PDB file of C-alpha atoms and ligand atoms in Angstrom:
ATOM      1  CA  MET A   1       0.000   0.000   0.000  1.00 94.00           C
ATOM      2  CA  LYS A   2       1.611   3.188  -1.187  1.00 96.00           C
ATOM      3  CA  VAL A   3       0.019   6.525  -0.299  1.00 97.00           C
ATOM      4  CA  THR A   4       0.933   9.604  -2.341  1.00 98.00           C
ATOM      5  CA  PHE A   5      -0.662  12.961  -1.654  1.00 98.00           C
ATOM      6  CA  LEU A   6      -1.510  14.779  -4.878  1.00 98.00           C
ATOM      7  CA  GLY A   7      -1.944  17.796  -2.627  1.00 97.00           C
ATOM      8  CA  CYS A   8      -2.006  18.407   1.131  1.00 97.00           C
ATOM      9  CA  GLY A   9      -3.465  21.907   0.998  1.00 96.00           C
ATOM     10  CA  ASP A  10      -6.523  23.289   2.718  1.00 94.00           C
ATOM     11  CA  GLY A  11      -9.482  24.758   0.862  1.00 93.00           C
ATOM     12  CA  PHE A  12      -7.706  28.070   0.172  1.00 93.00           C
ATOM     13  CA  SER A  13      -4.315  26.710  -0.780  1.00 93.00           C
ATOM     14  CA  LEU A  14      -2.583  28.401  -3.724  1.00 93.00           C
ATOM     15  CA  GLU A  15       0.914  26.948  -3.632  1.00 93.00           C
ATOM     16  CA  GLN A  16      -0.016  23.277  -3.492  1.00 92.00           C
ATOM     17  CA  GLY A  17      -2.936  21.116  -4.482  1.00 96.00           C
ATOM     18  CA  HIS A  18      -5.999  20.682  -2.311  1.00 97.00           C
ATOM     19  CA  ASN A  19      -5.993  17.637  -0.099  1.00 98.00           C
ATOM     20  CA  SER A  20      -6.208  14.342  -1.968  1.00 98.00           C
ATOM     21  CA  ALA A  21      -4.411  11.007  -1.626  1.00 98.00           C
ATOM     22  CA  LEU A  22      -3.661   8.487  -4.347  1.00 98.00           C
ATOM     23  CA  LEU A  23      -3.387   4.938  -3.009  1.00 98.00           C
ATOM     24  CA  THR A  24      -1.659   2.335  -5.156  1.00 97.00           C
ATOM     25  CA  PHE A  25      -1.924  -1.336  -4.294  1.00 96.00           C
ATOM     26  CA  ALA A  26      -2.415  -4.759  -5.916  1.00 95.00           C
ATOM     27  CA  GLY A  27      -1.954  -3.367  -9.429  1.00 95.00           C
ATOM     28  CA  THR A  28      -4.707  -0.775  -9.097  1.00 97.00           C
ATOM     29  CA  ASN A  29      -5.276   2.628  -7.531  1.00 97.00           C
ATOM     30  CA  LEU A  30      -7.819   4.541  -5.488  1.00 98.00           C
ATOM     31  CA  CYS A  31      -7.944   8.309  -5.270  1.00 98.00           C
ATOM     32  CA  ILE A  32      -9.495   9.795  -2.141  1.00 98.00           C
ATOM     33  CA  ASP A  33     -11.321  12.967  -3.230  1.00 98.00           C
ATOM     34  CA  PHE A  34     -10.741  14.718  -6.530  1.00 98.00           C
ATOM     35  CA  PRO A  35      -9.977  18.455  -6.484  1.00 98.00           C
ATOM     36  CA  GLU A  36      -9.088  20.176  -9.765  1.00 97.00           C
ATOM     37  CA  SER A  37      -5.480  20.522  -8.589  1.00 97.00           C
ATOM     38  CA  ASN A  38      -5.108  16.733  -8.908  1.00 98.00           C
ATOM     39  CA  HIS A  39      -4.605  17.201 -12.641  1.00 98.00           C
ATOM     40  CA  LEU A  40      -1.254  18.933 -12.080  1.00 97.00           C
ATOM     41  CA  GLY A  41      -0.337  16.554  -9.253  1.00 97.00           C
ATOM     42  CA  LEU A  42      -0.920  13.532 -11.502  1.00 98.00           C
ATOM     43  CA  HIS A  43       0.984  15.199 -14.341  1.00 98.00           C
ATOM     44  CA  ARG A  44       3.959  15.682 -12.015  1.00 97.00           C
ATOM     45  CA  LEU A  45       3.808  11.969 -11.195  1.00 97.00           C
ATOM     46  CA  GLY A  46       3.782  11.168 -14.925  1.00 97.00           C
ATOM     47  CA  MET A  47       0.151  10.068 -14.865  1.00 96.00           C
ATOM     48  CA  GLN A  48      -2.900  10.976 -16.922  1.00 94.00           C
ATOM     49  CA  LEU A  49      -6.378  11.613 -15.599  1.00 94.00           C
ATOM     50  CA  ASN A  50      -7.645   8.477 -17.339  1.00 93.00           C
ATOM     51  CA  GLN A  51      -5.324   6.281 -15.271  1.00 95.00           C
ATOM     52  CA  ILE A  52      -7.427   6.781 -12.154  1.00 96.00           C
ATOM     53  CA  GLU A  53      -9.278   3.500 -11.684  1.00 96.00           C
ATOM     54  CA  ASN A  54     -11.175   4.023  -8.428  1.00 98.00           C
ATOM     55  CA  LEU A  55     -12.381   7.092  -6.561  1.00 98.00           C
ATOM     56  CA  PHE A  56     -13.802   7.713  -3.122  1.00 98.00           C
ATOM     57  CA  ILE A  57     -15.416  11.008  -2.157  1.00 98.00           C
ATOM     58  CA  THR A  58     -15.354  12.000   1.519  1.00 98.00           C
ATOM     59  CA  HIS A  59     -17.784  14.951   1.362  1.00 98.00           C
ATOM     60  CA  LEU A  60     -19.041  17.639  -0.964  1.00 98.00           C
ATOM     61  CA  HIS A  61     -16.998  20.748  -0.105  1.00 98.00           C
ATOM     62  CA  GLU A  62     -15.739  22.061  -3.410  1.00 97.00           C
ATOM     63  CA  ASP A  63     -12.032  21.647  -2.626  1.00 97.00           C
ATOM     64  CA  HIS A  64     -12.681  17.882  -2.529  1.00 98.00           C
ATOM     65  CA  ILE A  65     -14.782  17.470  -5.666  1.00 98.00           C
ATOM     66  CA  ASN A  66     -14.041  20.339  -8.055  1.00 97.00           C
ATOM     67  CA  GLY A  67     -11.962  18.167 -10.394  1.00 98.00           C
ATOM     68  CA  LEU A  68     -14.589  15.498 -10.957  1.00 98.00           C
ATOM     69  CA  GLN A  69     -16.249  17.175 -13.928  1.00 97.00           C
ATOM     70  CA  LYS A  70     -12.907  17.456 -15.718  1.00 97.00           C
ATOM     71  CA  LEU A  71     -12.046  13.855 -14.847  1.00 96.00           C
ATOM     72  CA  ALA A  72     -15.388  12.651 -16.203  1.00 96.00           C
ATOM     73  CA  LEU A  73     -15.014  14.571 -19.476  1.00 94.00           C
ATOM     74  CA  PHE A  74     -11.373  13.537 -19.905  1.00 94.00           C
ATOM     75  CA  HIS A  75     -12.348   9.870 -19.632  1.00 92.00           C
ATOM     76  CA  LYS A  76     -14.939  10.366 -22.373  1.00 89.00           C
ATOM     77  CA  VAL A  77     -12.456  12.064 -24.722  1.00 89.00           C
ATOM     78  CA  TYR A  78      -9.480   9.855 -23.824  1.00 87.00           C
ATOM     79  CA  PRO A  79     -10.970   6.641 -22.455  1.00 80.00           C
ATOM     80  CA  GLY A  80      -8.867   4.665 -20.013  1.00 74.00           C
ATOM     81  CA  GLN A  81      -8.902   0.891 -19.905  1.00 75.00           C
ATOM     82  CA  THR A  82     -12.007   0.994 -17.749  1.00 81.00           C
ATOM     83  CA  LYS A  83     -14.606   3.565 -16.736  1.00 90.00           C
ATOM     84  CA  PRO A  84     -13.558   4.900 -13.325  1.00 95.00           C
ATOM     85  CA  LYS A  85     -15.345   3.296 -10.406  1.00 98.00           C
ATOM     86  CA  LEU A  86     -16.802   5.861  -8.053  1.00 98.00           C
ATOM     87  CA  TYR A  87     -17.334   4.654  -4.493  1.00 98.00           C
ATOM     88  CA  ILE A  88     -19.716   7.144  -2.974  1.00 98.00           C
ATOM     89  CA  PRO A  89     -21.414   7.206   0.430  1.00 98.00           C
ATOM     90  CA  THR A  90     -25.072   6.514  -0.377  1.00 98.00           C
ATOM     91  CA  GLY A  91     -26.292   9.770   1.152  1.00 98.00           C
ATOM     92  CA  LEU A  92     -24.002  11.869  -1.076  1.00 98.00           C
ATOM     93  CA  LYS A  93     -24.827  10.418  -4.492  1.00 98.00           C
ATOM     94  CA  ALA A  94     -27.825  12.562  -5.492  1.00 98.00           C
ATOM     95  CA  ASP A  95     -26.245  15.781  -4.223  1.00 98.00           C
ATOM     96  CA  LEU A  96     -22.955  15.053  -5.994  1.00 98.00           C
ATOM     97  CA  TRP A  97     -24.756  14.598  -9.311  1.00 98.00           C
ATOM     98  CA  GLN A  98     -26.531  17.918  -8.683  1.00 98.00           C
ATOM     99  CA  CYS A  99     -23.089  19.515  -8.305  1.00 96.00           C
ATOM    100  CA  LEU A 100     -21.760  17.919 -11.499  1.00 97.00           C
ATOM    101  CA  ARG A 101     -24.687  17.618 -13.862  1.00 97.00           C
ATOM    102  CA  HIS A 102     -24.745  21.219 -15.114  1.00 96.00           C
ATOM    103  CA  GLY A 103     -21.610  20.497 -17.094  1.00 96.00           C
ATOM    104  CA  LEU A 104     -22.111  16.799 -17.796  1.00 97.00           C
ATOM    105  CA  GLU A 105     -25.778  16.152 -18.532  1.00 97.00           C
ATOM    106  CA  LEU A 106     -26.142  17.806 -21.935  1.00 97.00           C
ATOM    107  CA  THR A 107     -23.662  16.793 -24.636  1.00 94.00           C
ATOM    108  CA  THR A 108     -23.419  16.890 -28.429  1.00 93.00           C
ATOM    109  CA  ARG A 109     -24.201  13.168 -28.347  1.00 91.00           C
ATOM    110  CA  GLY A 110     -27.347  13.527 -26.287  1.00 95.00           C
ATOM    111  CA  LYS A 111     -28.307  13.554 -22.662  1.00 97.00           C
ATOM    112  CA  ARG A 112     -26.045  11.714 -20.272  1.00 97.00           C
ATOM    113  CA  GLU A 113     -26.523  10.448 -16.745  1.00 97.00           C
ATOM    114  CA  PHE A 114     -24.143  10.113 -13.803  1.00 98.00           C
ATOM    115  CA  GLU A 115     -23.717   6.399 -14.608  1.00 97.00           C
ATOM    116  CA  ASP A 116     -22.538   7.198 -18.151  1.00 96.00           C
ATOM    117  CA  TYR A 117     -19.375   8.699 -16.686  1.00 97.00           C
ATOM    118  CA  PHE A 118     -18.659   6.487 -13.699  1.00 97.00           C
ATOM    119  CA  ASP A 119     -19.371   2.977 -12.479  1.00 97.00           C
ATOM    120  CA  ILE A 120     -21.104   4.084  -9.318  1.00 98.00           C
ATOM    121  CA  ILE A 121     -20.986   1.963  -6.200  1.00 98.00           C
ATOM    122  CA  CYS A 122     -23.018   3.354  -3.320  1.00 98.00           C
ATOM    123  CA  VAL A 123     -21.430   2.514   0.007  1.00 98.00           C
ATOM    124  CA  ASP A 124     -23.098   2.356   3.392  1.00 97.00           C
ATOM    125  CA  HIS A 125     -20.444   0.788   5.588  1.00 98.00           C
ATOM    126  CA  GLU A 126     -17.505  -0.610   3.640  1.00 98.00           C
ATOM    127  CA  PHE A 127     -16.171  -1.544   0.230  1.00 98.00           C
ATOM    128  CA  GLU A 128     -13.434  -3.795  -1.085  1.00 98.00           C
ATOM    129  CA  ILE A 129     -10.975  -3.318  -3.941  1.00 98.00           C
ATOM    130  CA  ALA A 130      -8.522  -6.084  -4.929  1.00 97.00           C
ATOM    131  CA  GLY A 131      -8.926  -7.751  -1.542  1.00 96.00           C
ATOM    132  CA  ILE A 132      -8.315  -4.578   0.464  1.00 97.00           C
ATOM    133  CA  ARG A 133     -11.178  -3.506   2.711  1.00 98.00           C
ATOM    134  CA  PHE A 134     -12.073   0.138   3.315  1.00 98.00           C
ATOM    135  CA  GLU A 135     -14.494   1.033   6.106  1.00 98.00           C
ATOM    136  CA  LEU A 136     -16.433   4.295   6.124  1.00 98.00           C
ATOM    137  CA  VAL A 137     -16.193   6.357   9.281  1.00 98.00           C
ATOM    138  CA  GLN A 138     -18.557   9.280   9.732  1.00 97.00           C
ATOM    139  CA  THR A 139     -16.612  12.380  10.770  1.00 97.00           C
ATOM    140  CA  LEU A 140     -17.409  15.528  12.761  1.00 96.00           C
ATOM    141  CA  HIS A 141     -16.780  18.150  10.109  1.00 96.00           C
ATOM    142  CA  VAL A 142     -19.851  20.419   9.876  1.00 97.00           C
ATOM    143  CA  PRO A 143     -23.047  19.719  11.878  1.00 96.00           C
ATOM    144  CA  ASP A 144     -25.606  17.766   9.789  1.00 95.00           C
ATOM    145  CA  MET A 145     -23.275  17.574   6.776  1.00 97.00           C
ATOM    146  CA  LEU A 146     -22.419  14.033   5.718  1.00 98.00           C
ATOM    147  CA  SER A 147     -18.635  13.609   5.788  1.00 98.00           C
ATOM    148  CA  TYR A 148     -16.483  10.509   6.001  1.00 98.00           C
ATOM    149  CA  GLY A 149     -13.040   9.165   6.695  1.00 98.00           C
ATOM    150  CA  LEU A 150     -11.666   5.777   5.622  1.00 98.00           C
ATOM    151  CA  LEU A 151     -10.292   3.049   7.848  1.00 98.00           C
ATOM    152  CA  CYS A 152      -8.066   0.525   6.067  1.00 98.00           C
ATOM    153  CA  LYS A 153      -6.660  -1.942   8.561  1.00 97.00           C
ATOM    154  CA  PRO A 154      -3.807  -2.630   9.154  1.00 96.00           C
ATOM    155  CA  TYR A 155      -2.511   0.185   6.983  1.00 96.00           C
ATOM    156  CA  PHE A 156      -4.116   3.489   7.868  1.00 97.00           C
ATOM    157  CA  TYR A 157      -6.939   5.683   8.998  1.00 98.00           C
ATOM    158  CA  PHE A 158      -7.579   8.696   6.745  1.00 98.00           C
ATOM    159  CA  SER A 159      -9.631  11.309   8.565  1.00 98.00           C
ATOM    160  CA  GLY A 160     -11.028  13.374   5.695  1.00 96.00           C
ATOM    161  CA  ASP A 161     -12.135  16.776   6.975  1.00 97.00           C
ATOM    162  CA  THR A 162     -13.151  16.688  10.619  1.00 97.00           C
ATOM    163  CA  ARG A 163     -13.064  18.363  13.957  1.00 97.00           C
ATOM    164  CA  PHE A 164     -10.836  16.654  16.505  1.00 96.00           C
ATOM    165  CA  ASP A 165     -12.316  13.263  17.373  1.00 97.00           C
ATOM    166  CA  GLU A 166     -10.217  12.098  20.282  1.00 97.00           C
ATOM    167  CA  SER A 167     -12.267   9.057  21.254  1.00 98.00           C
ATOM    168  CA  TYR A 168     -12.249   7.698  17.716  1.00 98.00           C
ATOM    169  CA  ILE A 169      -8.501   8.216  17.313  1.00 98.00           C
ATOM    170  CA  LEU A 170      -7.855   6.402  20.595  1.00 98.00           C
ATOM    171  CA  SER A 171     -10.136   3.541  19.516  1.00 98.00           C
ATOM    172  CA  ILE A 172      -8.273   2.738  16.266  1.00 97.00           C
ATOM    173  CA  ALA A 173      -4.718   3.883  16.960  1.00 97.00           C
ATOM    174  CA  ASP A 174      -3.447   0.377  17.765  1.00 97.00           C
ATOM    175  CA  GLU A 175      -5.026  -1.128  14.670  1.00 97.00           C
ATOM    176  CA  VAL A 176      -3.264   0.906  11.994  1.00 97.00           C
ATOM    177  CA  GLN A 177       0.301   1.799  11.073  1.00 96.00           C
ATOM    178  CA  THR A 178      -0.418   5.401  10.080  1.00 97.00           C
ATOM    179  CA  ILE A 179      -3.074   7.973  10.880  1.00 98.00           C
ATOM    180  CA  TYR A 180      -3.502  10.589   8.153  1.00 98.00           C
ATOM    181  CA  TYR A 181      -5.261  13.373  10.002  1.00 98.00           C
ATOM    182  CA  GLU A 182      -6.369  16.788   8.916  1.00 97.00           C
ATOM    183  CA  CYS A 183      -4.867  19.761  10.748  1.00 97.00           C
ATOM    184  CA  HIS A 184      -5.040  23.295   9.460  1.00 93.00           C
ATOM    185  CA  LEU A 185      -1.829  24.321  11.312  1.00 94.00           C
ATOM    186  CA  GLN A 186      -3.108  27.868  11.688  1.00 88.00           C
ATOM    187  CA  ASN A 187      -2.999  29.747  14.939  1.00 79.00           C
ATOM    188  CA  ASP A 188      -6.722  30.474  14.880  1.00 78.00           C
ATOM    189  CA  GLN A 189      -9.257  27.845  15.894  1.00 79.00           C
ATOM    190  CA  LEU A 190     -11.458  26.856  12.970  1.00 87.00           C
ATOM    191  CA  PRO A 191     -14.772  25.395  14.139  1.00 91.00           C
ATOM    192  CA  SER A 192     -14.974  22.698  11.440  1.00 95.00           C
ATOM    193  CA  HIS A 193     -11.330  21.553  11.513  1.00 96.00           C
ATOM    194  CA  THR A 194      -8.668  20.152  13.846  1.00 96.00           C
ATOM    195  CA  SER A 195      -5.984  22.308  15.436  1.00 95.00           C
ATOM    196  CA  LEU A 196      -2.402  21.454  16.340  1.00 96.00           C
ATOM    197  CA  GLU A 197      -3.176  22.269  19.954  1.00 95.00           C
ATOM    198  CA  GLU A 198      -5.814  19.521  20.021  1.00 95.00           C
ATOM    199  CA  LEU A 199      -3.566  16.882  18.444  1.00 97.00           C
ATOM    200  CA  LEU A 200      -0.835  17.671  20.972  1.00 97.00           C
ATOM    201  CA  THR A 201      -3.138  16.419  23.739  1.00 97.00           C
ATOM    202  CA  LEU A 202      -2.869  12.860  22.340  1.00 98.00           C
ATOM    203  CA  PRO A 203      -0.373  10.339  23.744  1.00 98.00           C
ATOM    204  CA  VAL A 204       3.031  10.861  22.123  1.00 97.00           C
ATOM    205  CA  ALA A 205       3.053   7.294  20.758  1.00 97.00           C
ATOM    206  CA  ILE A 206      -0.086   8.119  18.762  1.00 98.00           C
ATOM    207  CA  GLN A 207       1.291  11.462  17.608  1.00 98.00           C
ATOM    208  CA  ALA A 208       4.315   9.578  16.252  1.00 97.00           C
ATOM    209  CA  LYS A 209       2.153   7.605  13.835  1.00 97.00           C
ATOM    210  CA  MET A 210       0.257  10.636  12.537  1.00 98.00           C
ATOM    211  CA  LEU A 211       0.838  12.414   9.258  1.00 98.00           C
ATOM    212  CA  LEU A 212      -0.893  15.778   9.010  1.00 98.00           C
ATOM    213  CA  MET A 213      -2.715  16.887   5.864  1.00 98.00           C
ATOM    214  CA  HIS A 214      -5.122  19.631   4.683  1.00 97.00           C
ATOM    215  CA  TYR A 215      -2.825  22.360   6.004  1.00 97.00           C
ATOM    216  CA  VAL A 216      -2.055  25.963   5.101  1.00 95.00           C
ATOM    217  CA  ASP A 217       0.604  26.907   2.551  1.00 94.00           C
ATOM    218  CA  ASP A 218       3.033  28.050   5.288  1.00 94.00           C
ATOM    219  CA  TYR A 219       4.259  24.443   5.466  1.00 95.00           C
ATOM    220  CA  VAL A 220       4.546  23.669   1.777  1.00 92.00           C
ATOM    221  CA  HIS A 221       8.316  24.280   1.836  1.00 93.00           C
ATOM    222  CA  ALA A 222      10.623  21.620   3.284  1.00 95.00           C
ATOM    223  CA  ALA A 223      12.409  24.048   5.625  1.00 96.00           C
ATOM    224  CA  ALA A 224       9.163  24.861   7.443  1.00 96.00           C
ATOM    225  CA  ARG A 225       8.288  21.183   7.771  1.00 96.00           C
ATOM    226  CA  ASP A 226      11.813  20.357   9.013  1.00 97.00           C
ATOM    227  CA  GLN A 227      11.518  23.036  11.675  1.00 97.00           C
ATOM    228  CA  PHE A 228       8.171  21.594  12.741  1.00 97.00           C
ATOM    229  CA  HIS A 229       9.605  18.050  12.860  1.00 97.00           C
ATOM    230  CA  ALA A 230      12.439  19.216  15.088  1.00 97.00           C
ATOM    231  CA  GLU A 231       9.864  20.391  17.600  1.00 97.00           C
ATOM    232  CA  TYR A 232       7.088  17.790  17.456  1.00 97.00           C
ATOM    233  CA  LYS A 233       6.588  14.032  17.080  1.00 97.00           C
ATOM    234  CA  LEU A 234       3.736  14.716  14.660  1.00 98.00           C
ATOM    235  CA  ARG A 235       4.803  14.705  11.019  1.00 98.00           C
ATOM    236  CA  ILE A 236       3.513  16.785   8.143  1.00 97.00           C
ATOM    237  CA  ALA A 237       2.663  14.941   4.927  1.00 97.00           C
ATOM    238  CA  GLU A 238       4.639  16.072   1.905  1.00 96.00           C
ATOM    239  CA  PRO A 239       2.888  16.493  -1.442  1.00 95.00           C
ATOM    240  CA  LEU A 240       3.877  13.975  -4.164  1.00 95.00           C
ATOM    241  CA  ARG A 241       6.042  11.909  -1.827  1.00 94.00           C
ATOM    242  CA  GLY A 242       5.058   8.245  -1.766  1.00 94.00           C
ATOM    243  CA  TYR A 243       4.598   6.852   1.721  1.00 94.00           C
ATOM    244  CA  ASP A 244       5.336   3.159   1.262  1.00 86.00           C
ATOM    245  CA  GLY A 245       3.678   0.602   3.460  1.00 65.00           C
ATOM    246  CA  GLU A 246       2.406   3.321   5.767  1.00 51.00           C
TER     247      GLU A 246
HETATM  248 ZN1   ZN B 301     -11.415  20.502   2.805  1.00 61.92          ZN
HETATM  249 ZN1   ZN B 302     -14.601  20.179   4.102  1.00 61.92          ZN
END
């Protein structure tokens, strides 16, 4: 299981891509979320948009889905070996199509539906790709908004966007090698996200297996991350670096 962030940026990031992870395993791949900035991230990895085989969408904030229309159209113009499979939490499917359909429904070849662009698999609890199981975990991002993380034992937990969920982190920490957790790394408290101050309340052994993502551009340069790593056990994920077996 190799995890490569196509971007680790927050919703307002300019200098790096928005947060999205490309997992490669068992001869296939799965992209968690699909911001527009993934196009450049994939290009830098030497990949085309039509090489994405599987997608999972955590929630419908635009910095997590604003590349899906381009991905869908690219696959129609330059088809990959297979239509991308879209694993979508059941409660998000209709709203996601509402977000996308204004640019995808009407075409020169007639009216198209969501299913014409993606093989859609609605997920309630878990899904499996090439023998690897991914469990949906509802997160605490915005009240009443559906938002999810992914648990993939024994490899990782990926938090998606969420407020600090201490009890959940404590409950799975021993079962995974790495915890990819969102942290804005700003001084201000943001009510829908997790702060550094909150993560520093966790046991140090848990902090040591965390990689932070969805952060502000202040940490996009290696020197800033190195300075942070000299001070804390927590690590900051680096865009386009492959984390092998983590
Ligand atoms: Zn976000
Ligand atoms: Zn969000």
